[in-house]
Short mmCIF file of C-alpha atoms in Angstrom, two decimals:
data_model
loop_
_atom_site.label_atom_id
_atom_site.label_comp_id
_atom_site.label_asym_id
_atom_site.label_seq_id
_atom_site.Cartn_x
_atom_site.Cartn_y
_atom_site.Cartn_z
CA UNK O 1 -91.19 -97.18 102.70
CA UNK O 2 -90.49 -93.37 102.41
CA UNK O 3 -88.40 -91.56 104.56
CA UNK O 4 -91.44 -89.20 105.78
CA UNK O 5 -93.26 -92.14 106.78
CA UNK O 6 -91.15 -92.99 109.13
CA UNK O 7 -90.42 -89.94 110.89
CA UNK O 8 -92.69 -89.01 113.37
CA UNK O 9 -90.89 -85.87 114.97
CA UNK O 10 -89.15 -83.47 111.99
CA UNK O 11 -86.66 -81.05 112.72
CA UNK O 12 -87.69 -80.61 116.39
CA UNK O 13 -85.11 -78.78 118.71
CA UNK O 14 -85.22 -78.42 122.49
CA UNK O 15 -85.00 -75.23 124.18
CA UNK O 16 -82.57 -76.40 127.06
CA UNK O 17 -79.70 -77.39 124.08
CA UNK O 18 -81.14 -76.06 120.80
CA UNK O 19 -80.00 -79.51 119.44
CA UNK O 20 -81.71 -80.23 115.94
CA UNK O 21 -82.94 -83.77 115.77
CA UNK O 22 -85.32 -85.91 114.16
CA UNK O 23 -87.42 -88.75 116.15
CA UNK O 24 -89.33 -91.96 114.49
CA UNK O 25 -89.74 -95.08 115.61
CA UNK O 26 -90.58 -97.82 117.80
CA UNK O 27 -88.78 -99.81 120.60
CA UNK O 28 -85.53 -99.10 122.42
CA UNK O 29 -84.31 -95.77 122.18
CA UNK O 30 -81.05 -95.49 119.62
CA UNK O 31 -79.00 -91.76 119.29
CA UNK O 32 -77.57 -91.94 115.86
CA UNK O 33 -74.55 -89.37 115.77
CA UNK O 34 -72.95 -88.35 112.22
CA UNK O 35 -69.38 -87.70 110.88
CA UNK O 36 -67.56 -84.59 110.65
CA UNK O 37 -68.71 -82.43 107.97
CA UNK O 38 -72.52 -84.37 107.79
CA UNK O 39 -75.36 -83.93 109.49
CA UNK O 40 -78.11 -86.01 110.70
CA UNK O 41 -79.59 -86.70 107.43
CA UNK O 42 -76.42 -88.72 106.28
CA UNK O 43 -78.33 -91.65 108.37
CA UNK O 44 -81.68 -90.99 106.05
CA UNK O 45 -80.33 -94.25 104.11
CA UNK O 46 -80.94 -96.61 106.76
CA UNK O 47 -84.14 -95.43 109.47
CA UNK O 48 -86.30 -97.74 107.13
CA UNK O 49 -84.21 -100.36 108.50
CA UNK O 50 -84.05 -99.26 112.43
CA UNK O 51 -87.42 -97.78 112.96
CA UNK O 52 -89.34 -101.19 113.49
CA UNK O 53 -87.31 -102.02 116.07
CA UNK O 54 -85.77 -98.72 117.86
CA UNK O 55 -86.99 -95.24 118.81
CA UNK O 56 -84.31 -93.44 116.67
CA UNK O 57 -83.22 -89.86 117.51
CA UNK O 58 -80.90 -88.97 113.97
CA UNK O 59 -79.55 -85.47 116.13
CA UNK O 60 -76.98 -82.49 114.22
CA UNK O 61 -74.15 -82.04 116.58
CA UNK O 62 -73.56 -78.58 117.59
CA UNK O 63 -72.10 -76.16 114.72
CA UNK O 64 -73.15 -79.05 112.08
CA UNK O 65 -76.62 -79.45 110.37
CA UNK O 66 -79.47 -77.56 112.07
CA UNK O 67 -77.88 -77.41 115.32
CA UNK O 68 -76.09 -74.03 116.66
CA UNK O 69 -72.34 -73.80 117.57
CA UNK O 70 -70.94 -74.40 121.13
CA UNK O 71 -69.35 -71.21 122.75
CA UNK O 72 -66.59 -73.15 123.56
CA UNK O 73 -64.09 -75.27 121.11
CA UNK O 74 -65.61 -78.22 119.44
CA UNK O 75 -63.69 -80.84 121.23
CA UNK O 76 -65.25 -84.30 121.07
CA UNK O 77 -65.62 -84.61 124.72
CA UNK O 78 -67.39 -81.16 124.77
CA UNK O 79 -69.87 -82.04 121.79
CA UNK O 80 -70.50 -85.19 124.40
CA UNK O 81 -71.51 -82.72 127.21
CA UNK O 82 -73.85 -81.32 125.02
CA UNK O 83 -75.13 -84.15 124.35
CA UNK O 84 -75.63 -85.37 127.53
CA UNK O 85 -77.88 -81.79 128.12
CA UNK O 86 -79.51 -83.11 125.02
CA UNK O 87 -80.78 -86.81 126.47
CA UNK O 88 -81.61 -84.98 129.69
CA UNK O 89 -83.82 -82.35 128.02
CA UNK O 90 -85.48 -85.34 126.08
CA UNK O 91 -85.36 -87.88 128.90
CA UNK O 92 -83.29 -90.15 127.49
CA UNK O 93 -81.81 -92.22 130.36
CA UNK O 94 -78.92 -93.98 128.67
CA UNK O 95 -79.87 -94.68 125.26
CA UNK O 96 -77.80 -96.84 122.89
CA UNK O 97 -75.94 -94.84 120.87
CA UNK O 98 -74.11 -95.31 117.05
CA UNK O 99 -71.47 -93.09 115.90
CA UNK O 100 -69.61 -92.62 112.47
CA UNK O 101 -66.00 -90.97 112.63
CA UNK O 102 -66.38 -88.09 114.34
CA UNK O 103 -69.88 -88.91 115.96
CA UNK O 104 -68.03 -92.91 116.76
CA UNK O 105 -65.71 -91.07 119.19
CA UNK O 106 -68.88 -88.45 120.73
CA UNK O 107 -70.51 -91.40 121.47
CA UNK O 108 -67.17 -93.40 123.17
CA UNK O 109 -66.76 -90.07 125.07
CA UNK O 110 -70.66 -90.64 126.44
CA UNK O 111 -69.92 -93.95 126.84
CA UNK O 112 -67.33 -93.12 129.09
CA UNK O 113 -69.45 -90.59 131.28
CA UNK O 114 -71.59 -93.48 131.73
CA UNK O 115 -74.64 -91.54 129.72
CA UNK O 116 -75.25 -94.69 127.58
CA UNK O 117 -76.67 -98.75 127.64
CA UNK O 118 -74.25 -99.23 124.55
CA UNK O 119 -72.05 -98.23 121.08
CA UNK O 120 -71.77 -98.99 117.86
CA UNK O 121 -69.74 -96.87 116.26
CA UNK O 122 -68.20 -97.12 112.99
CA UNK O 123 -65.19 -96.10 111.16
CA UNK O 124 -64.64 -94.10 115.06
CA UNK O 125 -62.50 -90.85 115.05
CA UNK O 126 -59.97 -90.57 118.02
CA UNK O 127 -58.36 -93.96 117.98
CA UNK O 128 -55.00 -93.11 116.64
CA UNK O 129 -51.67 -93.40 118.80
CA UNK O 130 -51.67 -90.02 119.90
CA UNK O 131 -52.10 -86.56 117.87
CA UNK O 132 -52.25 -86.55 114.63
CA UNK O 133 -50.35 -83.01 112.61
CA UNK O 134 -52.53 -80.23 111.28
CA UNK O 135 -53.48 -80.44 107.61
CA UNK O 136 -55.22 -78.37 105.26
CA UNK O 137 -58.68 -78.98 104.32
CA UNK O 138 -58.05 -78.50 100.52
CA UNK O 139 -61.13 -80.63 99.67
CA UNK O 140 -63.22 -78.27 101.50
CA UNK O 141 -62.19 -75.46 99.92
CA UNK O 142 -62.75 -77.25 96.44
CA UNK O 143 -66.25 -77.96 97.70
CA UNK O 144 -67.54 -74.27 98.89
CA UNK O 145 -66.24 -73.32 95.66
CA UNK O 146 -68.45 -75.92 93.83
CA UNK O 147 -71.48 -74.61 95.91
CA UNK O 148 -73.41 -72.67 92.54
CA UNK O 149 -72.99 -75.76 90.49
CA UNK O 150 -73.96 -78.40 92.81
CA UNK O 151 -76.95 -79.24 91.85
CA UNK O 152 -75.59 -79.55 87.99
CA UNK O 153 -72.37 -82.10 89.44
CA UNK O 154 -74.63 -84.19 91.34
CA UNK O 155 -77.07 -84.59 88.58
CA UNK O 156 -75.11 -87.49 87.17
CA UNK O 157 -73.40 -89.91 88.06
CA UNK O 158 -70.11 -88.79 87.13
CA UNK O 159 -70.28 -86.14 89.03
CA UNK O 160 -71.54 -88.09 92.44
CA UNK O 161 -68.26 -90.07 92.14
CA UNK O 162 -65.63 -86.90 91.46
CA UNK O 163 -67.82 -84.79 94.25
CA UNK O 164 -67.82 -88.26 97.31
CA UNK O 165 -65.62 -91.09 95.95
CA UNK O 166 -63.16 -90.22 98.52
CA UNK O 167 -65.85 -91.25 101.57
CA UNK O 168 -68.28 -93.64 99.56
CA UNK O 169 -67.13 -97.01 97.36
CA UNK O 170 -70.69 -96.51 95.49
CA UNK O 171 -71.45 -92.62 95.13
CA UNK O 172 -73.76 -92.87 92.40
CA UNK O 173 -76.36 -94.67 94.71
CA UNK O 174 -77.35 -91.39 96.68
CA UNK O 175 -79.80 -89.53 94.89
CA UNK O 176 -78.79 -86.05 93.50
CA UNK O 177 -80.51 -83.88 95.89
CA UNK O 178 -79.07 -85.89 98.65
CA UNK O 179 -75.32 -85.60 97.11
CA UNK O 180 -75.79 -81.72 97.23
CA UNK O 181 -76.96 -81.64 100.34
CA UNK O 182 -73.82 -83.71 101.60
CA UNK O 183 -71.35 -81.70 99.59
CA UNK O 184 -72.87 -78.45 101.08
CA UNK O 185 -73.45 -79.41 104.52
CA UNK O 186 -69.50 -80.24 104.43
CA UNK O 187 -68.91 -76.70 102.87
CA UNK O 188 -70.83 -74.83 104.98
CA UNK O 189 -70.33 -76.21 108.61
CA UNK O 190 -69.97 -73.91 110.97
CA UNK O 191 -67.74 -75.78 113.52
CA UNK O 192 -66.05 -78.05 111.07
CA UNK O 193 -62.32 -75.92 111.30
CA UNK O 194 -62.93 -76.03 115.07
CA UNK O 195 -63.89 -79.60 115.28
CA UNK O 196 -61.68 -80.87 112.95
CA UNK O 197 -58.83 -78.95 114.16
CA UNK O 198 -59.83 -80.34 118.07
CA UNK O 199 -59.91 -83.97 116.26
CA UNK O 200 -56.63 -83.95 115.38
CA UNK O 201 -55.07 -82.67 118.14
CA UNK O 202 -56.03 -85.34 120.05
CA UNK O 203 -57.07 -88.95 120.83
CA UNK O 204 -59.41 -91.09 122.66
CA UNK O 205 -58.00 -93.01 125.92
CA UNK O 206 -60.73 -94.44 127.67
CA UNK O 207 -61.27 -97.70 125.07
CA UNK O 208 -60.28 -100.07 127.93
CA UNK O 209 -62.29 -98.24 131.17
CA UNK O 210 -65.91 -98.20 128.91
CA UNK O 211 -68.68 -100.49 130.80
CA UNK O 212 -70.87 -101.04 128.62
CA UNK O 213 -70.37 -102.95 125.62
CA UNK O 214 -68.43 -101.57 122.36
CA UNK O 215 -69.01 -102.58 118.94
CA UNK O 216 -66.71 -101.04 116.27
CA UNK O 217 -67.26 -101.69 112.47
CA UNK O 218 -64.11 -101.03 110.07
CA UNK O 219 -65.28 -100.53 106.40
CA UNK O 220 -63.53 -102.17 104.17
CA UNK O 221 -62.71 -99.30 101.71
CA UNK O 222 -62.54 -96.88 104.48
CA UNK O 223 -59.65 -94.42 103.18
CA UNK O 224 -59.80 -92.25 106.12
CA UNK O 225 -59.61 -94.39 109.32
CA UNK O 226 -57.77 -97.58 109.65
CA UNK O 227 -58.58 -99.53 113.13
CA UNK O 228 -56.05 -99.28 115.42
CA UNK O 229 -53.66 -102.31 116.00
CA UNK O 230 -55.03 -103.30 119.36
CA UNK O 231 -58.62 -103.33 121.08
CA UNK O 232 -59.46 -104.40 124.38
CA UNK O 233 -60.52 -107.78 124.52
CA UNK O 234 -64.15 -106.74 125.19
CA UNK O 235 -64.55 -104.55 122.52
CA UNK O 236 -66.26 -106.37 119.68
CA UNK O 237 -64.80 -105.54 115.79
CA UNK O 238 -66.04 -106.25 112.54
CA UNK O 239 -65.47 -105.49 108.93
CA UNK O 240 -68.17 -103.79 107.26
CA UNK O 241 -67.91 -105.22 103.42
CA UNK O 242 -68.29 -103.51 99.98
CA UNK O 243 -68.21 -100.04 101.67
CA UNK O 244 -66.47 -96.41 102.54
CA UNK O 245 -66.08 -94.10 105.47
CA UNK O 246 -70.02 -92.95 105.19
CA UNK O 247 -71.65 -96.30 104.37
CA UNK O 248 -75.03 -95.26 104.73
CA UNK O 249 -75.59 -95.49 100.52
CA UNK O 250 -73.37 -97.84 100.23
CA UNK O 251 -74.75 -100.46 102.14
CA UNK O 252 -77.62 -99.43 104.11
CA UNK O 253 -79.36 -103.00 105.11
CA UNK O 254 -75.73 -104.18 106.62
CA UNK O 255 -75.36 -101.05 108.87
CA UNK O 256 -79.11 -101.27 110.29
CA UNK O 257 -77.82 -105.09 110.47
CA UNK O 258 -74.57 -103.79 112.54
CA UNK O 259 -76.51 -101.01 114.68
CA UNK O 260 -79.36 -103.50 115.76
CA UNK O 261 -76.54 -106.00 115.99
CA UNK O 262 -74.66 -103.72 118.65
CA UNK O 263 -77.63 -102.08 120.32
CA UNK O 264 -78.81 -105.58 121.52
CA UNK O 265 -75.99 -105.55 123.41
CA UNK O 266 -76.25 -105.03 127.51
CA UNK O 267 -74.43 -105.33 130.09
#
């Protein structure tokens, strides 16, 4: 199945939010929400897998992808609130909601506000002790510097491994076009300093006061989140196998498996 045929809304925004997202689909509605640095098409990998089942809105964040910056600071629990504008310019009354990293702990901080039915979030920003210390974003800078030849690194394989081994066990899966668009989405972010600065500084509390029920998935060659040591007891965890941070190329058929998995979860 190609990815146009199952999209049935492209690049649509709504004038309340100006949130960029993509709709296709069948069935339950299901917000997917994308890592720091990505944008919605880092899910493109795995909608063949959903859209039988769920009505999936892929969505850019604000200051990523399609999707303008906030006027205020990037903090996950104000990328939440925008959110929340988002569903109610759509009508989404509580949707299920999947996050990776950055869009994991967005969707907790939803959770939270009681604005969804459930989460699956992998790899999920935010659930570290307590701040974490500022570091520079050297890879970053190699990859806005890399911008002109893109399309010439990602071309082979090679070059899909130096330009995302350090997020993806298998980087010579994605397609070239789709490895420069990931390498200059990161690059070219508008919010990412913000966001990632707002990230670090601090961390997600509310694990054990979330209603509705959690699902977090830990891959197994993550090399930028590790899961914390404890987890409420009613927060379901599960190792996602033969994967990195963004598993989308890696192993799409297991994480449709794991969001289906967790959106069939209610309370």
């Amino acid at each position: 199945m190609s990815l146009a045929s199952v999209r049935s809304q492209h690049g649509a925004t709504t004038p309340a939010t100006t949130v960029a997202y993509d709709r296709c689909g069948t069935g339950p509605p299901l917000v997917l929400l994308h890592a720091l640095g990505t944008d919605r098409r880092v899910w493109d990998p795995v909608l063949e897998y959903l859209t039988g089942a769920r009505t999936v809105f892929a969505v850019d964040l604000p200051g990523f992808g399609s999707s303008p910056p906030l006027s205020e600071t990037p903090t996950p629990a104000a990328l939440a609130q925008a959110l929340a504008r988002f569903f109610s310019a759509v009508d989404l009354d509580r949707p299920h909601l999947a996050g990776n990293s950055l869009g994991g702990w967005v969707a907790l901080e939803l959770a939270l506000a009681g604005r969804s039915r459930s989460v699956s979030a992998i790899a999920p920003a935010g659930l570290w002790g307590g701040p974490l210390a500022p570091k520079p974003n050297i890879a970053r800078t190699l990859a806005a510097a890399a911008r002109p030849v893109l399309p010439l690194l990602a071309a082979s394989a090679a070059g899909r491994r130096a330009l995302l081994g350090g997020v993806m066990l298998h980087p010579e899966l994605v397609p070239a076009a789709a490895a420069a668009h990931l390498v200059a989405a990161y690059a070219t972010a508008p919010a990412f300093a913000a966001a990632n600065q707002a990230m670090r500084a601090g961390h997600f509390e509310g694990l054990d006061r979330i209603e509705v029920p959690v699902t977090l998935g830990w891959p197994d060659h993550d090399r930028l989140v590790t899961p914390p040591a404890r987890l409420p007891a009613h927060v379901r965890s599960r190792i996602l196998s033969g994967c990195g941070h963004l598993p989308m190329w890696d192993a799409p058929e297991e994480v449709a498996t794991f969001l289906l998995d967790g959106s069939a979860q209610i309370a």
